[in-house]
Amino acid sequence: MDSLNYGVVGFGSIARTHAMGTYAANLTLKLPYFLNLKSIVTRSPLEIKVPGSENIQDIDQLLKDPSIQFIDICTPNDAHKKLIESAANFGKAIYCEKPLAINYADALALTEMVAEKEIKNGVALMYRFMPAVRLIKEEIENKTIGDIIDFKINLYHKSYLDKDKVGTWRTSKKSGGGALLDLGVHLIDVIHFTLGDIKEVQCNTRIFFKEKSQMDEIAECKFTLENGAVGNLEVSRIYADMDETTSFVIYGTKGSIKMDSRKPYSIEVYNFEKNCIEIKSAKGHAEIIENYPPERSSLGFHQDCHMACLVNFANEIYFSRTNTITPTFKDAMKAQKVIEVAYKSSVDGKKLKI
């Protein structure tokens, strides 16, 4: 069997999620190749050994390795730009964690650069690989609930309530943003992917623990889409609940659609005329669950979505093809533009055009 080799830069929690996705994919998906994490680049040697991978401290050693078919960038946000530029100069395909950069100007410059150099690129906007999100996209395209009236999309985390979580790079200004950039980028991509482009935004952000964070811990946005639909987004790093859920509800002229990340394989579709709810499942939708594990092999939607997103990108390289679902630098740049305008809106207190 062929091997498809890649190297990861950085080995914090998200890089480990990617690595787990690699091993899970080889075990649970019928890949025609072995997805091989060959090299891990870190500033200092790792205290643990990752089976089958070499740990190196020289990024050039990774970039000069002809057997490495793509680079997976999992560093803090402010390091993305330099690493992407270096990888592109070596002609390597690039898979990057979100957000693409710390600001829109850098995201635009990187998007233009990889287009000019014809570098295959992808970003870990992995929510679009959740089967429920794919089902929503299908139902919206089929106009199952008619014209869209309103929507509400939320993502809540609680980890930054931890009193020991102080002084991390995600809470400092060098990160480029707080909850809206870190979490909201996923939801904005989901909106773009399922409902259409955002035209206007009015945003409010809040910092509750001012002694701990320089960046927003809570963000609320009201969007107007190009197609006239309006809706709300809310994200938080400090909302405590037993489950850290993501929910998406869309209201239309013929009914509604509901998604909950605790049920990633299905959606609820309410039919107003019949006054009934239909549970629509991804089971049997080969194109939706192609790179997603069966329920019995699930490691949780977060891990599963990361695996599917990474494998989708690897497939593009192995089969030398472009997949329309792939989240690219252009998609990440478009989401980052919305976020930058949203942050400006939170300062100005006004609704602003994107």
Short mmCIF file of C-alpha atoms in Angstrom, two decimals:
data_model
loop_
_atom_site.label_atom_id
_atom_site.label_comp_id
_atom_site.label_asym_id
_atom_site.label_seq_id
_atom_site.Cartn_x
_atom_site.Cartn_y
_atom_site.Cartn_z
CA MET A 1 0.00 0.00 0.00
CA ASP A 2 1.20 3.52 -0.80
CA SER A 3 2.10 5.91 1.99
CA LEU A 4 1.06 9.56 1.96
CA ASN A 5 3.57 11.35 4.16
CA TYR A 6 3.02 14.63 5.93
CA GLY A 7 4.72 16.67 8.62
CA VAL A 8 3.16 18.70 11.40
CA VAL A 9 4.62 21.93 12.78
CA GLY A 10 3.88 22.37 16.47
CA PHE A 11 2.57 19.67 18.79
CA GLY A 12 0.10 21.24 21.17
CA SER A 13 -3.42 19.97 21.79
CA ILE A 14 -4.76 20.64 18.29
CA ALA A 15 -1.77 18.97 16.59
CA ARG A 16 -2.39 15.92 18.77
CA THR A 17 -6.01 15.96 17.63
CA HIS A 18 -4.76 15.89 14.03
CA ALA A 19 -2.36 13.06 14.85
CA MET A 20 -5.15 11.03 16.49
CA GLY A 21 -7.21 11.63 13.36
CA THR A 22 -4.40 10.16 11.28
CA TYR A 23 -4.30 6.92 13.26
CA ALA A 24 -8.10 6.69 13.51
CA ALA A 25 -8.43 7.15 9.74
CA ASN A 26 -6.01 4.33 9.01
CA LEU A 27 -7.99 2.05 11.32
CA THR A 28 -11.59 3.00 10.50
CA LEU A 29 -11.63 4.20 6.88
CA LYS A 30 -10.89 2.14 3.80
CA LEU A 31 -8.14 4.42 2.51
CA PRO A 32 -6.18 3.29 -0.55
CA TYR A 33 -3.02 4.61 1.14
CA PHE A 34 -1.45 4.74 4.59
CA LEU A 35 -1.73 8.27 5.98
CA ASN A 36 1.64 8.70 7.63
CA LEU A 37 2.63 11.40 10.09
CA LYS A 38 6.31 11.17 9.25
CA SER A 39 7.76 14.23 10.99
CA ILE A 40 6.87 16.50 13.92
CA VAL A 41 8.64 19.84 14.18
CA THR A 42 8.91 21.36 17.66
CA ARG A 43 11.18 24.01 19.18
CA SER A 44 12.34 21.59 21.89
CA PRO A 45 12.46 17.78 21.79
CA LEU A 46 9.20 16.11 22.79
CA GLU A 47 9.03 14.35 26.14
CA ILE A 48 6.95 11.60 24.56
CA LYS A 49 7.68 9.43 21.53
CA VAL A 50 5.06 9.34 18.78
CA PRO A 51 5.20 5.88 17.17
CA GLY A 52 6.25 5.96 13.53
CA SER A 53 7.18 9.66 13.59
CA GLU A 54 10.46 11.48 13.93
CA ASN A 55 10.71 14.58 16.09
CA ILE A 56 12.92 17.31 14.63
CA GLN A 57 13.70 20.91 15.56
CA ASP A 58 14.65 22.23 12.13
CA ILE A 59 11.76 23.37 9.91
CA ASP A 60 14.04 23.39 6.86
CA GLN A 61 14.74 19.69 7.34
CA LEU A 62 11.02 19.07 6.99
CA LEU A 63 10.57 21.38 4.01
CA LYS A 64 13.54 19.91 2.14
CA ASP A 65 12.32 16.33 2.58
CA PRO A 66 11.06 15.25 -0.89
CA SER A 67 8.93 12.48 0.64
CA ILE A 68 6.76 14.97 2.58
CA GLN A 69 3.64 15.61 0.51
CA PHE A 70 2.01 18.25 2.68
CA ILE A 71 2.69 20.41 5.72
CA ASP A 72 0.21 20.63 8.60
CA ILE A 73 0.61 23.93 10.50
CA CYS A 74 -0.60 23.74 14.12
CA THR A 75 1.20 26.66 15.73
CA PRO A 76 -0.17 29.79 17.44
CA ASN A 77 -1.89 32.20 15.03
CA ASP A 78 0.94 34.73 14.81
CA ALA A 79 3.35 32.07 13.45
CA HIS A 80 1.12 30.96 10.56
CA LYS A 81 2.15 33.58 8.01
CA LYS A 82 5.90 32.94 8.09
CA LEU A 83 5.45 29.17 8.04
CA ILE A 84 2.99 29.29 5.15
CA GLU A 85 5.35 31.49 3.15
CA SER A 86 8.26 29.10 3.81
CA ALA A 87 6.24 26.02 2.83
CA ALA A 88 4.97 27.72 -0.33
CA ASN A 89 8.51 28.66 -1.34
CA PHE A 90 9.38 24.95 -1.23
CA GLY A 91 6.27 24.12 -3.27
CA LYS A 92 4.66 22.06 -0.49
CA ALA A 93 0.92 21.62 -0.20
CA ILE A 94 -0.31 23.33 2.97
CA TYR A 95 -2.96 22.41 5.52
CA CYS A 96 -3.31 25.08 8.21
CA GLU A 97 -5.23 25.37 11.46
CA LYS A 98 -7.76 28.17 11.71
CA PRO A 99 -7.67 31.12 11.69
CA LEU A 100 -5.47 31.51 8.65
CA ALA A 101 -3.73 34.61 10.04
CA ILE A 102 -4.00 37.20 12.80
CA ASN A 103 -5.74 39.72 10.52
CA TYR A 104 -7.58 39.99 7.22
CA ALA A 105 -4.72 41.74 5.38
CA ASP A 106 -2.36 38.82 6.06
CA ALA A 107 -5.07 36.27 5.20
CA LEU A 108 -5.68 38.02 1.86
CA ALA A 109 -1.95 38.19 1.08
CA LEU A 110 -1.51 34.47 1.85
CA THR A 111 -4.53 33.54 -0.25
CA GLU A 112 -3.20 35.51 -3.21
CA MET A 113 0.29 34.02 -2.76
CA VAL A 114 -0.80 30.37 -2.85
CA ALA A 115 -3.03 31.10 -5.85
CA GLU A 116 -0.12 32.70 -7.72
CA LYS A 117 2.25 29.84 -6.85
CA GLU A 118 -0.47 27.21 -7.51
CA ILE A 119 -0.01 25.67 -4.07
CA LYS A 120 -2.71 23.22 -2.98
CA ASN A 121 -4.12 24.53 0.27
CA GLY A 122 -6.66 23.73 2.97
CA VAL A 123 -7.74 25.03 6.36
CA ALA A 124 -9.11 23.05 9.32
CA LEU A 125 -12.60 24.56 9.16
CA MET A 126 -13.78 21.12 10.07
CA TYR A 127 -17.41 21.78 11.05
CA ARG A 128 -18.47 21.55 7.41
CA PHE A 129 -17.61 17.83 7.58
CA MET A 130 -20.10 17.08 10.34
CA PRO A 131 -22.79 14.93 8.67
CA ALA A 132 -25.53 17.12 10.19
CA VAL A 133 -24.06 20.24 8.54
CA ARG A 134 -23.86 18.43 5.20
CA LEU A 135 -27.52 17.40 5.60
CA ILE A 136 -28.50 21.00 6.33
CA LYS A 137 -26.75 22.18 3.18
CA GLU A 138 -28.64 19.57 1.16
CA GLU A 139 -32.03 20.52 2.64
CA ILE A 140 -31.42 24.24 2.13
CA GLU A 141 -30.46 23.65 -1.52
CA ASN A 142 -33.66 21.60 -1.94
CA LYS A 143 -35.66 24.46 -0.32
CA THR A 144 -37.24 21.94 2.06
CA ILE A 145 -38.21 24.72 4.50
CA GLY A 146 -38.82 27.35 1.83
CA ASP A 147 -37.23 30.78 2.02
CA ILE A 148 -35.01 31.47 5.02
CA ILE A 149 -36.47 33.89 7.56
CA ASP A 150 -33.97 33.69 10.40
CA PHE A 151 -31.27 31.51 11.95
CA LYS A 152 -29.44 31.10 15.25
CA ILE A 153 -26.05 29.45 15.59
CA ASN A 154 -24.15 29.04 18.87
CA LEU A 155 -20.93 27.48 20.12
CA TYR A 156 -20.15 27.43 23.83
CA HIS A 157 -16.94 26.40 25.59
CA LYS A 158 -16.15 26.57 29.30
CA SER A 159 -12.41 25.89 29.54
CA TYR A 160 -11.45 29.52 30.18
CA LEU A 161 -13.30 29.45 33.51
CA ASP A 162 -10.30 27.47 34.74
CA LYS A 163 -8.48 29.71 37.23
CA ASP A 164 -5.15 28.29 36.08
CA LYS A 165 -5.76 29.21 32.45
CA VAL A 166 -3.98 32.55 32.58
CA GLY A 167 -1.43 34.05 30.22
CA THR A 168 -2.05 31.72 27.27
CA TRP A 169 -1.40 33.06 23.77
CA ARG A 170 -5.10 32.82 22.94
CA THR A 171 -5.94 35.46 25.56
CA SER A 172 -3.29 37.95 24.40
CA LYS A 173 -3.51 40.53 21.63
CA LYS A 174 -0.94 38.67 19.54
CA SER A 175 -3.56 35.97 18.87
CA GLY A 176 -5.46 38.40 16.64
CA GLY A 177 -8.77 37.85 18.42
CA GLY A 178 -10.63 36.05 21.15
CA ALA A 179 -13.74 33.88 21.14
CA LEU A 180 -15.05 35.32 17.88
CA LEU A 181 -11.87 34.55 15.94
CA ASP A 182 -11.09 31.29 17.73
CA LEU A 183 -14.60 29.78 17.77
CA GLY A 184 -16.72 32.07 15.63
CA VAL A 185 -14.63 31.43 12.52
CA HIS A 186 -16.10 27.91 12.44
CA LEU A 187 -19.67 29.16 12.64
CA ILE A 188 -19.16 31.87 10.03
CA ASP A 189 -17.77 29.23 7.67
CA VAL A 190 -20.84 27.05 8.37
CA ILE A 191 -23.12 29.99 7.51
CA HIS A 192 -21.23 30.67 4.29
CA PHE A 193 -21.24 26.95 3.44
CA THR A 194 -24.94 26.30 4.06
CA LEU A 195 -26.82 29.59 3.74
CA GLY A 196 -24.73 32.02 1.70
CA ASP A 197 -22.47 35.03 2.07
CA ILE A 198 -22.80 37.56 4.87
CA LYS A 199 -23.46 41.16 3.80
CA GLU A 200 -23.72 43.12 7.07
CA VAL A 201 -22.86 42.62 10.73
CA GLN A 202 -23.54 44.25 14.07
CA CYS A 203 -21.43 42.84 16.87
CA ASN A 204 -21.02 43.10 20.64
CA THR A 205 -18.08 41.57 22.48
CA ARG A 206 -17.43 41.20 26.21
CA ILE A 207 -14.57 40.37 28.54
CA PHE A 208 -15.74 39.16 31.95
CA PHE A 209 -12.37 38.19 33.45
CA LYS A 210 -10.46 41.36 32.62
CA GLU A 211 -7.56 40.33 34.83
CA LYS A 212 -7.09 37.17 32.72
CA SER A 213 -7.85 38.11 29.13
CA GLN A 214 -7.09 40.95 26.73
CA MET A 215 -9.44 39.47 24.13
CA ASP A 216 -13.18 38.83 23.91
CA GLU A 217 -14.55 35.93 25.92
CA ILE A 218 -18.09 36.35 24.57
CA ALA A 219 -19.22 37.60 21.16
CA GLU A 220 -22.70 38.15 19.75
CA CYS A 221 -23.28 39.01 16.09
CA LYS A 222 -26.39 39.87 14.13
CA PHE A 223 -25.91 39.13 10.43
CA THR A 224 -27.73 40.05 7.26
CA LEU A 225 -26.98 37.71 4.36
CA GLU A 226 -26.71 38.61 0.69
CA ASN A 227 -29.99 36.76 0.09
CA GLY A 228 -31.78 38.94 2.66
CA ALA A 229 -31.98 36.41 5.50
CA VAL A 230 -31.01 37.59 8.97
CA GLY A 231 -29.68 35.65 11.91
CA ASN A 232 -27.64 35.58 15.09
CA LEU A 233 -24.34 34.04 16.14
CA GLU A 234 -23.11 33.69 19.70
CA VAL A 235 -19.84 32.19 20.95
CA SER A 236 -18.29 31.99 24.39
CA ARG A 237 -15.23 30.55 26.08
CA ILE A 238 -16.74 30.87 29.57
CA TYR A 239 -20.31 29.47 29.38
CA ALA A 240 -20.44 26.49 31.71
CA ASP A 241 -22.58 23.45 30.97
CA MET A 242 -22.07 19.69 31.17
CA ASP A 243 -21.84 19.48 27.37
CA GLU A 244 -19.93 21.91 25.17
CA THR A 245 -22.49 22.06 22.42
CA THR A 246 -22.83 23.66 19.04
CA SER A 247 -26.39 24.28 17.86
CA PHE A 248 -27.83 25.59 14.60
CA VAL A 249 -31.50 26.39 14.02
CA ILE A 250 -32.86 27.72 10.71
CA TYR A 251 -36.41 29.05 10.36
CA GLY A 252 -38.06 29.11 6.95
CA THR A 253 -41.44 29.81 5.39
CA LYS A 254 -42.30 26.09 5.37
CA GLY A 255 -40.76 24.95 8.64
CA SER A 256 -37.43 24.71 10.42
CA ILE A 257 -34.23 22.68 10.67
CA LYS A 258 -32.39 21.95 13.92
CA MET A 259 -28.90 20.60 14.49
CA ASP A 260 -27.16 19.74 17.77
CA SER A 261 -23.54 18.62 17.92
CA ARG A 262 -24.56 15.91 20.43
CA LYS A 263 -26.33 14.26 17.47
CA PRO A 264 -23.84 14.83 14.63
CA TYR A 265 -25.29 12.16 12.32
CA SER A 266 -28.79 13.61 11.97
CA ILE A 267 -30.99 16.72 11.88
CA GLU A 268 -34.60 17.50 12.81
CA VAL A 269 -36.79 18.93 10.04
CA TYR A 270 -40.12 20.41 11.13
CA ASN A 271 -42.85 20.56 8.46
CA PHE A 272 -45.26 23.41 9.25
CA GLU A 273 -48.01 22.23 6.89
CA LYS A 274 -48.06 18.67 8.28
CA ASN A 275 -47.14 19.77 11.82
CA CYS A 276 -44.65 16.96 12.19
CA ILE A 277 -40.94 16.41 12.70
CA GLU A 278 -38.82 14.16 10.50
CA ILE A 279 -35.42 12.93 11.65
CA LYS A 280 -33.12 12.90 8.65
CA SER A 281 -30.03 10.74 8.98
CA ALA A 282 -26.75 10.69 7.09
CA LYS A 283 -26.93 6.89 7.00
CA GLY A 284 -26.91 5.78 3.39
CA HIS A 285 -25.52 9.10 2.14
CA ALA A 286 -22.17 7.77 0.93
CA GLU A 287 -20.96 11.18 -0.25
CA ILE A 288 -21.61 12.70 3.21
CA ILE A 289 -20.03 10.00 5.38
CA GLU A 290 -17.24 9.02 2.99
CA ASN A 291 -14.48 10.31 5.30
CA TYR A 292 -16.46 10.26 8.55
CA PRO A 293 -16.36 7.25 10.90
CA PRO A 294 -19.37 5.03 11.55
CA GLU A 295 -21.10 5.73 14.86
CA ARG A 296 -19.58 2.68 16.57
CA SER A 297 -16.09 3.99 15.76
CA SER A 298 -16.79 7.61 16.74
CA LEU A 299 -14.34 9.42 19.01
CA GLY A 300 -16.72 12.36 19.39
CA PHE A 301 -17.76 14.89 16.76
CA HIS A 302 -14.78 17.21 17.35
CA GLN A 303 -12.22 14.47 16.73
CA ASP A 304 -14.29 12.91 13.93
CA CYS A 305 -14.68 16.22 12.08
CA HIS A 306 -10.96 16.93 12.29
CA MET A 307 -10.23 13.46 10.93
CA ALA A 308 -12.65 13.90 8.03
CA CYS A 309 -11.28 17.33 7.14
CA LEU A 310 -7.67 16.11 7.19
CA VAL A 311 -8.46 12.97 5.18
CA ASN A 312 -10.41 15.00 2.62
CA PHE A 313 -7.32 17.13 2.04
CA ALA A 314 -5.06 14.08 1.86
CA ASN A 315 -7.41 12.54 -0.72
CA GLU A 316 -7.08 15.64 -2.89
CA ILE A 317 -3.33 15.17 -2.94
CA TYR A 318 -3.40 11.39 -3.43
CA PHE A 319 -6.00 11.46 -6.23
CA SER A 320 -4.77 14.78 -7.73
CA ARG A 321 -8.26 16.22 -7.67
CA THR A 322 -10.17 19.17 -6.26
CA ASN A 323 -13.13 18.57 -3.96
CA THR A 324 -15.74 21.32 -3.72
CA ILE A 325 -16.23 20.74 0.01
CA THR A 326 -12.57 21.47 0.83
CA PRO A 327 -12.21 24.57 3.05
CA THR A 328 -9.46 26.56 1.34
CA PHE A 329 -7.42 29.64 2.19
CA LYS A 330 -10.02 31.61 0.23
CA ASP A 331 -12.81 30.34 2.49
CA ALA A 332 -10.79 31.13 5.62
CA MET A 333 -9.93 34.57 4.28
CA LYS A 334 -13.61 35.30 3.58
CA ALA A 335 -14.56 34.32 7.14
CA GLN A 336 -11.71 36.41 8.54
CA LYS A 337 -12.95 39.47 6.68
CA VAL A 338 -16.35 39.10 8.37
CA ILE A 339 -14.64 38.77 11.76
CA GLU A 340 -12.49 41.86 11.26
CA VAL A 341 -15.54 43.94 10.33
CA ALA A 342 -17.42 42.46 13.31
CA TYR A 343 -14.68 43.54 15.71
CA LYS A 344 -14.81 47.04 14.22
CA SER A 345 -18.58 47.03 14.67
CA SER A 346 -18.16 46.11 18.35
CA VAL A 347 -15.98 49.20 18.80
CA ASP A 348 -18.07 51.58 16.69
CA GLY A 349 -21.41 50.31 17.98
CA LYS A 350 -22.82 50.30 14.44
CA LYS A 351 -24.01 47.87 11.81
CA LEU A 352 -21.30 47.64 9.13
CA LYS A 353 -21.12 46.29 5.61
CA ILE A 354 -18.64 43.49 4.94
#
